[in-house]
Amino acid sequence: MVAAMDISIRKAERSKLQDLSLDNLPFGRYFSDHMLEADYEDGEWKNIEIKPYQPLLLSPSLAALHYGQAIFEGIKAYKDRNGAPFIFRPQDNYRRFNVSAERMQMPTVPEELFMEGMRRLLELDQNWIPSKEDHSLYIRPFMFSSDELIGVRPSDNYKFMIILSPTGPYYAAPMRIYVEEKYVRAAPGGVGYAKAAGNYGAAMLPTAEAKGKGYDQVLWMDAVEHKYVQECGTMNVFFIIGNTAITPDLDQGTILDGVTRQSAITLLKEMGLTIEERSLGIDEIIEAYKSGQLFEVFGTGTAATISLIRELRYKDFVMEFDVDNWKTAPTIKKWLTDIREGRREDKYNWMWKI
Ligand code: COI
């Protein structure tokens, strides 16, 4: 429950925008002038505040720091051709946020707090939305347990926050991917479908090892047989074999239900491809590659949008792709960007006006 959707707003005295150019920004390094903060106490959300972006004062015994009860979302805001601000499919992220909250035994966040809080924050910091193509304002809602107690149990207190970061493309160039066989990202019954902070922390060692071998990211395989494709780095993944786009299904709860994944499925259907959401084994991928039927491989994610994969390495077998001649992934990437930036009709009503 929200006590009352009273959002107190305290404005920054001076905008940091004066010191920053919104062109060519790295991902996630700069933050806008304001942030939203709310506290869950005594079973309700209170102290809802938009205030100047600033550090938090936290106790060293803060539960989230010890046991990782922390979740987040990634959403993007754009400007259309007339400079009007829009957010891409925020209700889908809102729904997924509460799915993650439930899995992590955290309170759900009411729609009004999430959506209206985000809208008001964006209204205030809309000048931070870059206009340059492929740039956007990345919205990061997150929640963490805030009891000052190192006993292992769900907290009584939580903090929900939203911060904003103007950003350019996440993976600028087509990627080289290492098929990971030793480490796993998620197992059935685990938290793979939740956007839990620990999923990302646990991926850092495998990713660093793949980088050490010269790759950009790993392709995660299933935890049981190490044979079936799951996700790619922080993204969902698609394989175009013949006229079919295949992406792993969500049935086992090991894969994030990506908003960009859903959008890509819709656009691929519009392009006339058949879509299969099912398990896809590495043997089938290699066979399709050898017979010349594996045409494209790409990742989808909020931060990355659509990222082309130019090389896949499984054990000693290397699959290379001529991404410059691809049609499908570049087309849906362009369609998505054009919808987001107001150059293509938003016929699925994905853009939410601020
Ligand atoms: C996103 O695409 O929003 C992600 O969650 C990836 C990321 C952790 C930067």
Coordinates of C-alpha atoms and ligand atoms in Angstrom, one line a residue:
M1 CA 0.0 0.0 0.0
V2 CA 1.0 3.6 -0.5
A3 CA -0.1 5.8 2.3
A4 CA -0.9 8.6 0.0
M5 CA 0.6 9.2 -3.4
D6 CA 2.0 12.4 -2.1
I7 CA 5.3 12.9 -3.8
S8 CA 7.4 15.7 -2.2
I9 CA 9.6 17.4 -4.8
R10 CA 12.8 19.2 -3.9
K11 CA 14.5 20.6 -7.0
A12 CA 18.3 20.9 -7.6
E13 CA 19.6 24.4 -7.4
R14 CA 21.7 24.0 -10.5
S15 CA 21.5 21.5 -13.3
K16 CA 24.6 19.4 -14.0
L17 CA 23.5 19.4 -17.6
Q18 CA 25.5 22.6 -18.1
D19 CA 28.7 20.6 -17.6
L20 CA 27.9 17.6 -19.8
S21 CA 27.4 17.0 -23.5
L22 CA 24.7 14.3 -24.2
D23 CA 26.6 13.0 -27.3
N24 CA 28.8 9.9 -27.2
L25 CA 28.1 9.0 -23.5
P26 CA 29.4 5.7 -22.1
F27 CA 26.7 3.5 -20.5
G28 CA 25.7 4.2 -16.9
R29 CA 28.4 6.7 -15.9
Y30 CA 26.4 10.0 -15.6
F31 CA 23.2 10.6 -13.7
S32 CA 20.6 13.3 -14.0
D33 CA 19.8 16.0 -11.5
H34 CA 17.1 14.2 -9.5
M35 CA 16.2 10.8 -8.1
L36 CA 13.2 9.2 -6.5
E37 CA 13.3 7.6 -3.1
A38 CA 10.6 5.8 -1.1
D39 CA 10.7 3.7 2.1
Y40 CA 8.7 0.6 2.9
E41 CA 8.1 0.7 6.7
D42 CA 5.4 -0.8 8.9
G43 CA 3.8 -2.5 5.8
E44 CA 3.4 0.6 3.7
W45 CA 5.3 2.8 1.3
K46 CA 6.0 6.3 2.7
N47 CA 8.4 9.2 2.5
I48 CA 8.0 9.4 -1.3
E49 CA 10.4 12.0 -2.5
I50 CA 12.0 13.3 -5.6
K51 CA 15.2 15.2 -4.7
P52 CA 18.6 16.2 -6.0
Y53 CA 20.7 13.1 -7.0
Q54 CA 22.9 12.4 -4.0
P55 CA 24.7 9.7 -2.0
L56 CA 22.8 7.5 0.5
L57 CA 23.8 7.2 4.1
L58 CA 23.7 3.5 4.9
S59 CA 24.5 1.4 7.9
P60 CA 27.3 -1.2 7.5
S61 CA 24.7 -3.7 8.8
L62 CA 22.3 -3.0 5.9
A63 CA 20.7 -6.4 5.1
A64 CA 21.0 -5.9 1.3
L65 CA 24.8 -5.6 1.5
H66 CA 25.1 -8.9 3.2
Y67 CA 22.4 -11.2 1.6
G68 CA 21.6 -9.6 -1.7
Q69 CA 17.9 -9.0 -1.4
A70 CA 18.0 -6.5 -4.2
I71 CA 16.3 -6.2 -7.6
F72 CA 16.3 -3.7 -10.4
E73 CA 14.8 -2.9 -13.8
G74 CA 16.1 -1.2 -17.0
I75 CA 13.8 1.0 -19.1
K76 CA 14.5 3.7 -21.7
A77 CA 13.1 7.1 -22.4
Y78 CA 13.3 8.8 -25.9
K79 CA 12.3 12.0 -27.6
D80 CA 10.3 11.8 -30.8
R81 CA 11.0 14.0 -33.8
N82 CA 9.1 16.9 -32.2
G83 CA 11.1 16.7 -29.0
A84 CA 8.2 15.1 -27.0
P85 CA 9.4 12.7 -24.3
F86 CA 8.2 9.0 -24.3
I87 CA 9.1 5.9 -22.3
F88 CA 9.3 2.5 -24.0
R89 CA 6.9 -0.1 -22.6
P90 CA 7.3 0.8 -18.9
Q91 CA 4.3 -1.2 -17.8
D92 CA 6.0 -4.4 -18.9
N93 CA 9.0 -3.5 -16.7
Y94 CA 6.7 -2.6 -13.9
R95 CA 5.0 -6.0 -14.0
R96 CA 8.4 -7.8 -14.2
F97 CA 9.7 -5.7 -11.3
N98 CA 7.0 -7.2 -9.0
V99 CA 7.6 -10.7 -10.3
S100 CA 11.3 -10.3 -9.2
A101 CA 10.1 -8.8 -5.9
E102 CA 7.9 -11.8 -5.2
R103 CA 10.7 -14.3 -6.0
M104 CA 13.0 -12.4 -3.6
Q105 CA 10.5 -12.2 -0.8
M106 CA 10.3 -8.4 -1.0
P107 CA 7.2 -6.2 -1.0
T108 CA 5.6 -5.4 -4.3
V109 CA 5.7 -1.8 -5.4
P110 CA 2.3 -0.2 -6.2
E111 CA 1.7 0.8 -9.8
E112 CA 1.1 4.4 -8.8
L113 CA 4.4 4.7 -7.0
F114 CA 6.4 3.1 -9.8
M115 CA 4.6 4.6 -12.8
E116 CA 3.6 8.0 -11.5
G117 CA 6.9 8.4 -9.6
M118 CA 8.8 7.6 -12.8
R119 CA 6.6 10.0 -14.8
R120 CA 7.2 12.9 -12.4
L121 CA 10.9 12.3 -12.2
L122 CA 11.1 12.2 -16.0
E123 CA 9.0 15.3 -16.3
L124 CA 11.5 17.1 -14.1
D125 CA 14.6 15.7 -15.9
Q126 CA 13.3 15.5 -19.5
N127 CA 16.1 17.7 -20.7
W128 CA 18.4 14.8 -19.9
I129 CA 16.9 12.7 -22.7
P130 CA 19.5 12.7 -25.5
S131 CA 18.2 13.5 -29.0
K132 CA 21.1 11.8 -30.9
E133 CA 20.1 8.6 -32.7
D134 CA 20.7 5.4 -30.7
H135 CA 21.0 7.5 -27.5
S136 CA 18.4 7.5 -24.7
L137 CA 17.8 8.2 -21.0
Y138 CA 18.2 4.9 -19.2
I139 CA 15.8 4.6 -16.3
R140 CA 17.0 2.4 -13.4
P141 CA 14.3 1.6 -10.8
F142 CA 15.6 -0.6 -8.0
M143 CA 14.7 -1.9 -4.5
F144 CA 16.8 -3.3 -1.7
S145 CA 16.3 -4.5 1.9
S146 CA 17.2 -1.9 4.4
D147 CA 16.9 -3.5 7.8
E148 CA 20.0 -2.8 9.9
L149 CA 20.3 -6.5 10.9
I150 CA 22.6 -9.3 9.8
G151 CA 20.3 -12.1 10.8
V152 CA 19.3 -14.0 7.7
R153 CA 15.6 -13.3 7.1
P154 CA 13.5 -11.0 4.9
S155 CA 13.7 -7.4 6.0
D156 CA 10.9 -5.4 7.5
N157 CA 12.2 -2.3 5.7
Y158 CA 13.0 -1.7 2.0
K159 CA 14.0 1.3 -0.1
F160 CA 12.7 1.8 -3.7
M161 CA 14.5 4.3 -5.9
I162 CA 14.7 5.5 -9.4
I163 CA 17.7 7.0 -11.0
L164 CA 18.3 8.2 -14.6
S165 CA 21.4 7.9 -16.7
P166 CA 21.8 9.5 -20.2
T167 CA 23.5 6.9 -22.4
G168 CA 24.7 5.9 -25.8
P169 CA 24.8 2.4 -27.3
Y170 CA 25.8 -0.4 -24.9
Y171 CA 27.6 -2.7 -27.3
A172 CA 28.7 -0.5 -30.1
A173 CA 30.2 -3.3 -32.4
P174 CA 29.1 -6.8 -33.3
M175 CA 30.2 -9.2 -30.6
R176 CA 32.4 -12.3 -30.3
I177 CA 30.8 -14.8 -27.9
Y178 CA 32.2 -17.7 -26.0
V179 CA 29.9 -20.7 -25.3
E180 CA 30.2 -21.2 -21.6
E181 CA 30.3 -24.8 -20.4
K182 CA 31.8 -24.6 -16.9
Y183 CA 29.8 -21.9 -15.2
V184 CA 26.0 -21.5 -15.3
R185 CA 23.8 -18.5 -14.9
A186 CA 20.6 -20.1 -13.7
A187 CA 19.1 -23.5 -12.7
P188 CA 15.5 -24.6 -12.7
G189 CA 14.0 -23.5 -9.4
G190 CA 16.5 -20.7 -9.1
V191 CA 16.2 -16.9 -9.7
G192 CA 17.1 -16.8 -13.4
Y193 CA 13.7 -15.2 -14.4
A194 CA 14.1 -12.5 -11.8
K195 CA 16.1 -9.3 -12.3
A196 CA 18.0 -10.0 -9.0
A197 CA 21.2 -8.1 -8.5
G198 CA 23.1 -11.3 -7.6
N199 CA 22.5 -12.8 -11.0
Y200 CA 24.7 -10.1 -12.4
G201 CA 27.3 -10.3 -9.7
A202 CA 27.7 -14.1 -10.3
A203 CA 28.2 -13.5 -14.0
M204 CA 31.3 -11.4 -13.5
L205 CA 33.9 -14.1 -13.1
P206 CA 32.8 -16.1 -16.2
T207 CA 32.5 -12.9 -18.2
A208 CA 36.0 -11.8 -17.1
E209 CA 37.4 -15.2 -18.1
A210 CA 35.8 -15.0 -21.5
K211 CA 37.2 -11.5 -22.0
G212 CA 40.6 -12.9 -21.0
K213 CA 40.2 -15.3 -24.0
G214 CA 39.4 -12.4 -26.3
Y215 CA 35.6 -12.6 -26.2
D216 CA 33.0 -9.9 -25.4
Q217 CA 30.5 -12.1 -23.6
V218 CA 29.4 -15.6 -22.8
L219 CA 26.6 -17.7 -24.2
W220 CA 25.0 -19.3 -21.1
M221 CA 24.0 -22.9 -21.4
D222 CA 21.5 -24.9 -19.2
A223 CA 22.7 -25.9 -15.8
V224 CA 21.8 -29.6 -16.2
E225 CA 23.3 -30.8 -19.5
H226 CA 25.3 -27.8 -20.5
K227 CA 23.8 -28.3 -24.0
Y228 CA 20.9 -25.9 -24.3
V229 CA 21.2 -22.2 -25.0
Q230 CA 19.8 -19.8 -22.3
E231 CA 20.9 -16.2 -22.5
C232 CA 23.8 -14.2 -24.0
G233 CA 25.7 -12.0 -21.5
T234 CA 22.9 -9.8 -20.1
M235 CA 20.7 -10.4 -23.1
N236 CA 18.1 -12.8 -24.5
V237 CA 19.3 -14.5 -27.6
F238 CA 17.8 -15.3 -31.1
F239 CA 19.1 -17.7 -33.8
I240 CA 17.8 -17.4 -37.3
I241 CA 17.8 -20.8 -38.9
G242 CA 16.3 -21.0 -42.4
N243 CA 13.1 -18.8 -42.2
T244 CA 12.6 -19.4 -38.5
A245 CA 13.7 -17.3 -35.5
I246 CA 14.4 -19.5 -32.5
T247 CA 14.7 -18.2 -29.0
P248 CA 14.8 -20.2 -25.8
D249 CA 11.4 -20.6 -24.1
L250 CA 10.7 -19.3 -20.6
D251 CA 9.1 -22.5 -19.2
Q252 CA 11.9 -23.5 -16.8
G253 CA 12.1 -20.1 -15.1
T254 CA 15.8 -19.8 -16.0
I255 CA 15.5 -16.9 -18.5
L256 CA 14.5 -13.3 -18.1
D257 CA 11.2 -12.4 -19.8
G258 CA 12.8 -9.6 -21.8
V259 CA 10.7 -6.6 -23.0
T260 CA 13.0 -6.2 -26.0
R261 CA 12.7 -10.0 -26.5
Q262 CA 8.9 -9.7 -26.7
S263 CA 9.3 -6.7 -29.0
A264 CA 11.7 -8.6 -31.3
I265 CA 9.3 -11.5 -31.5
T266 CA 6.5 -9.1 -32.6
L267 CA 8.6 -7.4 -35.2
L268 CA 10.1 -10.7 -36.5
K269 CA 6.5 -12.0 -37.0
E270 CA 5.7 -8.7 -38.9
M271 CA 8.7 -9.4 -41.1
G272 CA 7.2 -12.8 -42.0
L273 CA 9.4 -15.1 -40.0
T274 CA 8.2 -18.1 -38.1
I275 CA 8.9 -17.8 -34.4
E276 CA 9.8 -20.8 -32.2
E277 CA 10.2 -20.4 -28.5
R278 CA 11.7 -23.7 -27.5
S279 CA 14.9 -25.3 -26.2
L280 CA 17.7 -25.1 -28.7
G281 CA 20.8 -27.3 -28.3
I282 CA 24.3 -26.4 -29.4
D283 CA 24.4 -29.5 -31.6
E284 CA 21.5 -28.2 -33.6
I285 CA 23.2 -24.8 -33.9
I286 CA 26.4 -26.4 -35.2
E287 CA 24.5 -28.5 -37.6
A288 CA 22.6 -25.5 -39.0
Y289 CA 25.9 -23.6 -39.3
K290 CA 27.6 -26.4 -41.2
S291 CA 24.7 -26.8 -43.6
G292 CA 24.6 -23.0 -44.3
Q293 CA 21.2 -22.6 -42.7
L294 CA 22.3 -20.6 -39.6
F295 CA 21.9 -17.1 -40.9
E296 CA 21.9 -14.7 -38.0
V297 CA 22.5 -14.7 -34.2
F298 CA 21.7 -11.7 -32.0
G299 CA 21.0 -10.6 -28.5
T300 CA 18.2 -8.4 -27.2
G301 CA 18.0 -6.3 -24.1
T302 CA 17.0 -2.9 -22.9
A303 CA 20.5 -1.6 -22.5
A304 CA 21.8 -3.4 -25.7
T305 CA 18.6 -3.2 -27.8
I306 CA 19.7 -5.6 -30.6
S307 CA 23.3 -6.7 -30.7
L308 CA 24.7 -8.6 -33.6
I309 CA 26.9 -11.6 -32.9
R310 CA 29.7 -12.0 -35.4
E311 CA 31.5 -15.0 -33.8
L312 CA 30.4 -17.9 -31.6
R313 CA 33.0 -20.3 -30.2
Y314 CA 32.1 -23.7 -28.8
K315 CA 35.1 -25.7 -27.5
D316 CA 37.5 -25.5 -30.5
F317 CA 34.7 -24.9 -33.1
V318 CA 34.4 -21.4 -34.3
M319 CA 31.3 -20.1 -36.2
E320 CA 31.9 -16.8 -38.0
F321 CA 29.2 -14.7 -39.6
D322 CA 29.3 -11.9 -42.2
V323 CA 27.1 -9.5 -40.3
D324 CA 27.5 -6.8 -43.0
N325 CA 25.2 -8.9 -45.2
W326 CA 22.5 -9.6 -42.6
K327 CA 19.0 -8.4 -43.3
T328 CA 16.8 -9.5 -40.3
A329 CA 18.5 -8.3 -37.1
P330 CA 19.5 -4.9 -38.7
T331 CA 15.9 -4.4 -39.9
I332 CA 14.3 -5.1 -36.6
K333 CA 16.9 -3.0 -34.8
K334 CA 16.1 -0.1 -37.2
W335 CA 12.4 -0.6 -36.8
L336 CA 12.7 -0.5 -33.0
T337 CA 14.9 2.6 -33.1
D338 CA 12.5 4.3 -35.5
I339 CA 9.4 3.5 -33.4
R340 CA 11.2 4.7 -30.3
E341 CA 12.4 7.9 -31.9
G342 CA 9.1 8.6 -33.6
R343 CA 10.1 7.9 -37.2
R344 CA 7.9 4.8 -37.6
E345 CA 4.2 4.3 -36.6
D346 CA 3.9 3.0 -33.1
K347 CA 1.2 0.5 -34.0
Y348 CA 1.6 -1.7 -30.9
N349 CA 1.3 1.3 -28.5
W350 CA 4.7 0.7 -27.0
M351 CA 5.5 4.3 -26.4
W352 CA 4.1 5.8 -23.2
K353 CA 3.8 9.5 -23.2
I354 CA 5.3 11.2 -20.2
Ligands
COI1 C1 19.3 -4.1 -19.3 O1 19.4 -4.4 -20.5 O2 18.6 -3.1 -18.9 C2 20.1 -4.8 -18.4 O3 19.6 -5.2 -17.4 C3 21.5 -5.0 -18.7 C4 22.3 -4.4 -17.7 C5 22.5 -4.9 -16.4 C6 23.0 -3.2 -18.1

